[in-house]
Amino acid sequence: MFDLISEILQTLRNNRMRTALTGFSVAWGIFMLIVLLGMSRGVFNAFNNSMMSQGSNSITVWGGRTGKPYHGYEEGRSINLRERDMKTVSQENASKVDGVSSVKYTANSIISTSWDYISNGLQGVDPNHVNRRGFEVISGRFINDMDMQQRRKVMVLEKRNADVLFPDSTKIIGGKVVCNGLSYTVIGVFSSDFERSSFIPFTTAMMITGNDGKIGQLEVDVKDISTLEEGEDVERDVRRTLAQIHDFDPDDTSAVWIWNRFTQHLQMGSGLRILDLAIWIIGLFTMLSGIVGVSNIMFVSVRERTHEIGIRRAIGAKPRNILTQIISESVAITALFGYIGIFFGILVTEGLKVAFASFEAIKDPTVDIAIAIQVTGVLVVAGALAGLFPALKALKVKPVEALRTE
C-alpha cells in the first residue's frame, strides 16, 4: 500500500503542470456542482418554509361570478359566501375536512390614538389565521378562543402601523385605539412584509357589521390526504357542496375561486425536484470535461510508461497489479482536485448564506453532509472510470514488445 501511494505521488510530481491543468477542470466541475446544488437547496428550503408557515394542508375559497347559466339563472351572477356555509362544508365533507373557518372583511377604517391615526383595512379572523398566513407575532399575542367566545374588542396591529400609533413602543400592548367609534385594546403586534391589515376576532367583526351573514372567504383545513388526486378530489367536493348551497353549476370554476395550497405544495415540490435533478445533470456534464481530461492524461501516462509496464510484467507483475496502479492514480487525481472543488464550493455557499440572509426566495443555500457524501461517491466512480480504459489498454501491451519500446 505504501509503495503504491509513493508511486502515485512520484507520478504527480513528475507531471506537475499537466496534472494541475487537468485537475483544475475537475475542481471547477465539482465547484460548480456544489454551488448549483446549494442554490437549488436554498430555493427548496425557502419554498418549504413558506408553505409550512402558511399551512400547506388548507384550501381557501372566495366568492366569484358564475360563468354558466344554471337552473334559470343567467351567467354573471355574484356568489356571496355566508357564515352558514362553514357548517355545511364541514358536515358534508367530514371525512376529509378537519375544520372550516372564515375571514370577515370590513371597509378601510380610521384607527386612531391620541398620538396619530392610520387608514387601515380591518379583518375579522380566527386564532388559526396566524398559522395559515405565516405571520410572526413579535409582541403580545394573537387572537385566542376566549376572544372569539366573548366577542372581545381586541386588536392585533402590524408593526409599522403600531409604530405610527404608539411612538412609545412600551405602551403598545394594552394600549387603546379607536376605530369606527369603538374602543379596542391592542393585544399583539405582528411582522409581515406584505400584510398591513389589522385583525380583530371574527365574532366581533360579525357583530359590529350587524350580523349580515356575509363573509369574505372560507378557510378549509383538510386531513387524511397525501396525493395530488386526493387533494383535487377534496377541492371538487368543496366546490360541489357550495354549488348545492348557492345553486350554481358544480363545474363552473368561476363561481367560486379556490386556492388549493395542498396541491400547489405537491406540484411545486415536484417541480423543485425536477430542478434538482436538472442541476445534477448539468453539474455532472460540467465535471465530465474534467474526467475526460483525466482519462486523456492517463492514456498519455500509459504510453510514456510502456517500457516500465513491460519490465513489471516480465518480472512477474500480475495484470491486476497494473490495473490497480493506473486506476488508483486516476482516482487520486480526481479525488484530490475534486475535494479542492468541494472545499471552495462550500466556502462560496456559506458566503451566499450570509449574502441572502434577508432574501425570502433563497434560504440557507448550503449543502449538507448527505450531498457531500453523494459527491464523494461520484468522484470515486468517475476517477475509476477515467482510469479504467487506459488501464485496460496497458494490459493489452505484450511484455516483449514493451521491453523493446524506448
XYZ file of C-alpha atoms in Angstrom, residues 2-406:
405
model
C 2.771 2.448 0.934
C 4.642 1.571 -2.249
C 1.529 2.267 -4.287
C 0.991 5.644 -2.616
C 4.640 6.519 -3.143
C 4.420 5.673 -6.837
C 1.271 7.775 -7.262
C 2.894 10.788 -5.597
C 6.016 10.351 -7.722
C 3.902 10.313 -10.890
C 2.085 13.500 -9.834
C 5.374 15.275 -9.077
C 6.891 14.284 -12.420
C 3.986 15.781 -14.364
C 3.037 18.792 -12.243
C 1.836 21.168 -14.934
C -0.148 18.565 -16.830
C -1.686 17.246 -13.629
C -2.534 20.753 -12.370
C -4.242 21.830 -15.582
C -6.272 18.648 -15.806
C -7.065 18.744 -12.097
C -8.316 22.320 -12.403
C -11.047 21.226 -14.802
C -12.105 18.541 -12.303
C -12.100 21.033 -9.425
C -14.082 23.549 -11.458
C -16.730 20.983 -12.367
C -17.154 19.900 -8.742
C -17.136 23.538 -7.591
C -19.973 24.411 -9.986
C -21.910 21.304 -8.957
C -21.688 22.219 -5.257
C -22.694 25.851 -5.840
C -25.619 24.894 -8.086
C -26.823 22.267 -5.606
C -26.507 24.811 -2.790
C -28.630 27.364 -4.660
C -31.171 24.664 -5.515
C -31.306 23.677 -1.858
C -31.800 27.333 -0.903
C -34.809 27.664 -3.202
C -36.232 24.371 -1.910
C -35.766 25.444 1.731
C -37.439 28.802 1.071
C -40.372 27.051 -0.589
C -40.815 24.582 2.277
C -40.509 27.341 4.864
C -43.109 29.454 3.081
C -45.591 26.622 2.570
C -45.194 25.248 6.072
C -45.615 28.681 7.653
C -48.802 29.287 5.653
C -50.249 25.842 6.257
C -49.998 23.590 3.230
C -52.994 21.430 4.241
C -55.652 24.063 3.616
C -57.937 25.377 0.896
C -59.068 28.998 0.633
C -62.353 29.823 -1.119
C -63.593 33.219 -2.326
C -66.921 34.092 -3.887
C -66.925 34.890 -7.621
C -69.315 35.279 -10.535
C -71.000 32.423 -12.365
C -69.668 31.714 -15.814
C -72.513 29.434 -16.904
C -76.325 29.703 -16.835
C -77.869 27.259 -14.365
C -81.428 26.412 -13.265
C -82.864 29.511 -14.929
C -80.176 31.854 -13.634
C -78.125 33.769 -16.161
C -74.355 33.792 -16.082
C -72.608 36.650 -14.304
C -74.499 36.194 -11.019
C -72.462 37.099 -7.917
C -71.859 34.307 -5.423
C -71.501 35.710 -1.906
C -70.214 33.308 0.729
C -72.101 33.297 4.015
C -71.370 32.272 7.569
C -73.676 29.245 7.367
C -71.502 27.818 4.559
C -68.819 26.935 7.116
C -71.000 24.430 8.935
C -72.396 22.875 5.761
C -68.999 22.412 4.089
C -67.628 20.851 7.269
C -70.544 18.442 7.721
C -70.843 17.391 4.075
C -67.119 16.603 3.786
C -66.367 15.393 7.309
C -64.089 12.547 6.177
C -61.601 14.903 4.520
C -62.244 18.268 6.188
C -60.717 18.926 9.594
C -62.396 22.272 10.141
C -63.730 25.365 8.398
C -63.277 28.970 9.455
C -63.628 32.312 7.763
C -62.398 35.870 7.333
C -64.702 38.867 7.614
C -63.503 41.885 5.658
C -64.573 45.402 6.549
C -64.061 48.637 4.658
C -60.909 50.670 5.272
C -61.302 52.392 8.595
C -59.615 55.152 10.533
C -57.744 53.718 13.515
C -56.533 56.403 15.893
C -54.861 57.112 19.195
C -54.147 60.369 20.989
C -50.803 60.481 19.124
C -51.751 59.763 15.494
C -54.076 57.868 13.156
C -53.920 55.494 10.169
C -56.341 54.415 7.432
C -56.254 50.651 7.503
C -58.172 47.545 6.492
C -59.800 45.593 9.316
C -60.232 41.816 9.164
C -62.152 39.537 11.480
C -60.210 36.270 11.805
C -59.965 33.131 13.919
C -56.974 32.028 16.078
C -55.509 29.795 13.333
C -55.210 32.658 10.849
C -51.717 33.494 12.090
C -50.507 29.978 11.228
C -52.131 29.911 7.794
C -50.576 33.192 6.744
C -47.166 32.704 8.337
C -47.198 35.910 10.377
C -44.700 36.325 13.165
C -46.179 37.721 16.374
C -43.290 39.757 17.760
C -45.024 41.225 20.781
C -48.013 40.225 22.872
C -50.262 37.506 21.454
C -52.681 36.738 18.662
C -56.450 36.320 18.931
C -57.497 33.305 21.030
C -60.646 31.252 21.645
C -61.786 33.375 24.604
C -61.633 36.486 22.428
C -63.906 34.696 19.954
C -66.370 33.390 22.530
C -66.745 36.685 24.380
C -66.630 38.866 21.244
C -63.915 40.940 22.815
C -62.943 44.277 21.319
C -59.263 43.472 20.932
C -56.941 44.179 18.015
C -53.631 42.925 16.621
C -51.598 45.546 14.726
C -48.899 45.254 12.078
C -45.594 46.582 13.407
C -45.304 49.589 11.096
C -48.846 50.671 11.953
C -48.196 50.142 15.641
C -45.104 52.371 15.492
C -47.185 55.174 13.968
C -49.971 54.906 16.521
C -47.681 54.437 19.532
C -44.372 56.356 19.408
C -43.530 54.768 22.771
C -43.217 51.039 21.992
C -43.645 50.117 25.657
C -47.240 51.375 25.547
C -48.410 49.358 22.542
C -49.545 46.179 24.314
C -52.554 47.091 26.419
C -52.914 50.430 24.665
C -56.255 51.696 23.389
C -57.178 52.536 19.803
C -60.433 53.906 18.423
C -61.997 52.543 15.226
C -65.474 53.411 13.907
C -66.446 54.869 17.251
C -65.462 51.761 19.226
C -62.506 51.376 21.567
C -60.204 48.367 21.146
C -57.382 47.049 23.318
C -54.170 46.197 21.476
C -53.143 42.660 22.437
C -50.390 41.934 19.917
C -48.083 43.131 17.182
C -47.106 41.035 14.152
C -44.474 41.411 11.456
C -45.145 40.795 7.771
C -43.619 42.016 4.526
C -46.900 42.011 2.610
C -49.774 42.298 5.108
C -50.742 45.666 6.603
C -54.301 44.954 7.802
C -55.286 44.945 11.456
C -57.015 41.902 12.960
C -59.941 41.543 15.349
C -61.892 38.396 16.402
C -64.167 37.034 13.670
C -67.164 37.028 16.002
C -66.545 40.669 16.897
C -66.342 41.616 13.223
C -69.665 39.875 12.531
C -71.283 41.668 15.464
C -70.163 45.195 14.504
C -71.327 44.695 10.882
C -74.833 43.834 12.003
C -74.559 40.046 11.647
C -75.403 40.262 7.941
C -74.039 36.736 7.497
C -71.711 37.673 4.631
C -68.081 36.599 4.844
C -65.014 37.304 2.729
C -63.586 33.808 2.380
C -63.642 30.254 3.678
C -60.569 28.588 5.158
C -60.920 24.810 4.816
C -58.395 22.656 6.697
C -58.065 19.218 5.099
C -56.928 15.919 6.630
C -56.010 12.334 5.714
C -54.876 13.149 2.176
C -51.436 12.566 0.725
C -51.648 12.557 -3.070
C -52.390 15.105 -5.760
C -55.503 13.191 -6.804
C -56.887 13.236 -3.245
C -56.225 16.969 -2.980
C -58.085 17.613 -6.238
C -60.972 15.383 -5.068
C -61.389 17.442 -1.881
C -61.369 20.648 -3.936
C -64.119 19.271 -6.198
C -66.146 18.139 -3.175
C -65.957 21.594 -1.578
C -66.997 23.244 -4.861
C -69.850 20.749 -5.273
C -71.120 21.455 -1.749
C -71.069 25.215 -2.335
C -72.800 24.687 -5.688
C -75.680 22.944 -3.910
C -75.957 25.751 -1.361
C -75.764 28.649 -3.817
C -77.370 26.906 -6.792
C -74.684 27.083 -9.459
C -73.146 24.540 -11.828
C -70.633 22.321 -9.911
C -68.298 22.509 -12.924
C -68.396 26.325 -13.012
C -64.898 27.206 -11.818
C -65.538 30.961 -11.888
C -68.479 30.817 -9.472
C -66.076 30.412 -6.563
C -62.325 30.899 -6.636
C -60.323 28.206 -4.870
C -56.669 28.287 -3.814
C -55.664 24.712 -3.019
C -52.438 25.019 -1.055
C -52.077 21.246 -0.712
C -51.997 20.518 -4.456
C -49.858 23.609 -5.037
C -47.380 22.325 -2.465
C -47.147 18.933 -4.188
C -46.861 20.443 -7.669
C -44.181 22.938 -6.711
C -42.329 20.287 -4.739
C -42.331 18.058 -7.813
C -41.074 20.957 -9.922
C -38.253 21.665 -7.488
C -37.207 18.013 -7.512
C -37.011 18.180 -11.304
C -34.902 21.328 -10.942
C -32.621 19.494 -8.519
C -32.254 16.614 -10.983
C -31.520 19.045 -13.825
C -28.806 20.711 -11.746
C -27.235 17.334 -11.021
C -27.214 16.556 -14.746
C -25.713 19.955 -15.626
C -23.106 19.619 -12.884
C -22.154 16.096 -13.918
C -21.746 17.114 -17.547
C -19.594 20.035 -16.412
C -17.500 17.637 -14.387
C -17.358 15.229 -17.330
C -14.974 17.544 -19.189
C -12.545 17.214 -16.309
C -12.961 13.450 -16.163
C -12.217 13.190 -19.884
C -9.095 15.217 -19.251
C -8.009 12.821 -16.506
C -8.611 9.864 -18.806
C -6.554 11.513 -21.545
C -3.543 12.139 -19.327
C -3.766 8.555 -18.080
C -3.610 7.371 -21.708
C -0.555 9.577 -22.172
C 0.922 8.237 -18.922
C 0.405 4.644 -20.083
C 2.109 5.360 -23.406
C 5.059 7.055 -21.687
C 5.452 4.158 -19.253
C 5.114 1.330 -21.755
C 8.701 0.222 -21.111
C 8.165 0.303 -17.339
C 4.973 -1.737 -17.674
C 6.829 -4.296 -19.795
C 9.524 -4.707 -17.149
C 6.903 -5.166 -14.438
C 5.090 -7.756 -16.493
C 8.388 -9.540 -17.297
C 9.391 -9.868 -13.634
C 6.031 -11.319 -12.638
C 3.660 -8.426 -12.023
C 0.092 -9.661 -12.336
C -2.424 -7.850 -14.581
C -4.443 -6.778 -11.558
C -1.377 -5.025 -10.113
C -1.025 -2.920 -13.272
C -4.786 -2.307 -13.308
C -4.796 -1.275 -9.641
C -1.902 1.139 -10.053
C -3.331 3.033 -13.041
C -6.879 3.197 -11.670
C -5.515 4.315 -8.279
C -3.572 7.141 -9.930
C -6.720 8.240 -11.760
C -8.835 8.130 -8.584
C -6.130 10.035 -6.669
C -6.037 12.875 -9.224
C -9.826 13.063 -9.419
C -10.323 12.885 -5.642
C -7.559 15.374 -4.789
C -8.775 18.101 -7.095
C -12.399 17.143 -6.537
C -12.059 17.785 -2.819
C -10.441 21.113 -3.593
C -13.552 21.938 -5.635
C -15.804 20.775 -2.778
C -13.890 22.914 -0.275
C -14.166 26.110 -2.293
C -17.754 25.294 -3.265
C -18.722 25.011 0.410
C -16.934 28.287 1.148
C -18.934 30.033 -1.568
C -22.273 28.565 -0.400
C -21.525 29.721 3.157
C -20.884 33.178 1.746
C -24.149 33.018 -0.186
C -25.934 32.028 3.023
C -24.821 35.302 4.603
C -25.493 37.327 1.441
C -29.052 36.001 1.082
C -29.890 36.039 4.801
C -32.667 38.607 4.288
C -33.774 37.309 0.881
C -37.017 35.318 1.192
C -36.702 33.492 -2.144
C -33.500 31.718 -1.034
C -32.995 30.302 2.455
C -29.817 28.613 3.700
C -28.256 27.783 0.276
C -25.736 25.331 1.689
C -25.070 21.646 1.112
C -25.450 19.087 3.867
C -23.374 16.015 4.663
C -25.621 13.785 2.523
C -24.821 15.778 -0.610
C -21.107 15.813 0.270
C -21.199 12.008 0.545
C -23.021 11.739 -2.786
C -20.428 13.964 -4.485
C -17.645 11.893 -2.923
C -19.185 8.764 -4.381
C -19.396 10.432 -7.777
C -15.717 11.387 -7.526
C -14.589 7.830 -6.755
C -16.694 6.298 -9.537
C -15.643 8.981 -12.031
C -11.969 8.557 -11.156
C -12.183 4.794 -11.521
C -13.906 5.078 -14.901
C -11.355 7.648 -16.073
C -8.538 5.224 -15.342
C -10.264 2.030 -16.405
C -9.842 2.354 -20.174
C -6.165 3.420 -20.035
C -5.551 0.524 -17.626
C -7.192 -1.942 -19.975
C -5.014 -0.615 -22.787
C -1.928 -1.141 -20.629
C -2.888 -4.765 -20.072
C -3.018 -5.353 -23.833
C 0.691 -4.433 -24.189
C 2.754 -7.610 -24.596
C 5.852 -7.701 -22.306
C 8.265 -8.450 -25.181
C 7.008 -5.533 -27.279
C 7.025 -3.264 -24.242
C 10.668 -4.062 -23.433
C 11.673 -3.048 -26.986
C 9.979 0.377 -26.557
C 12.410 3.204 -25.816
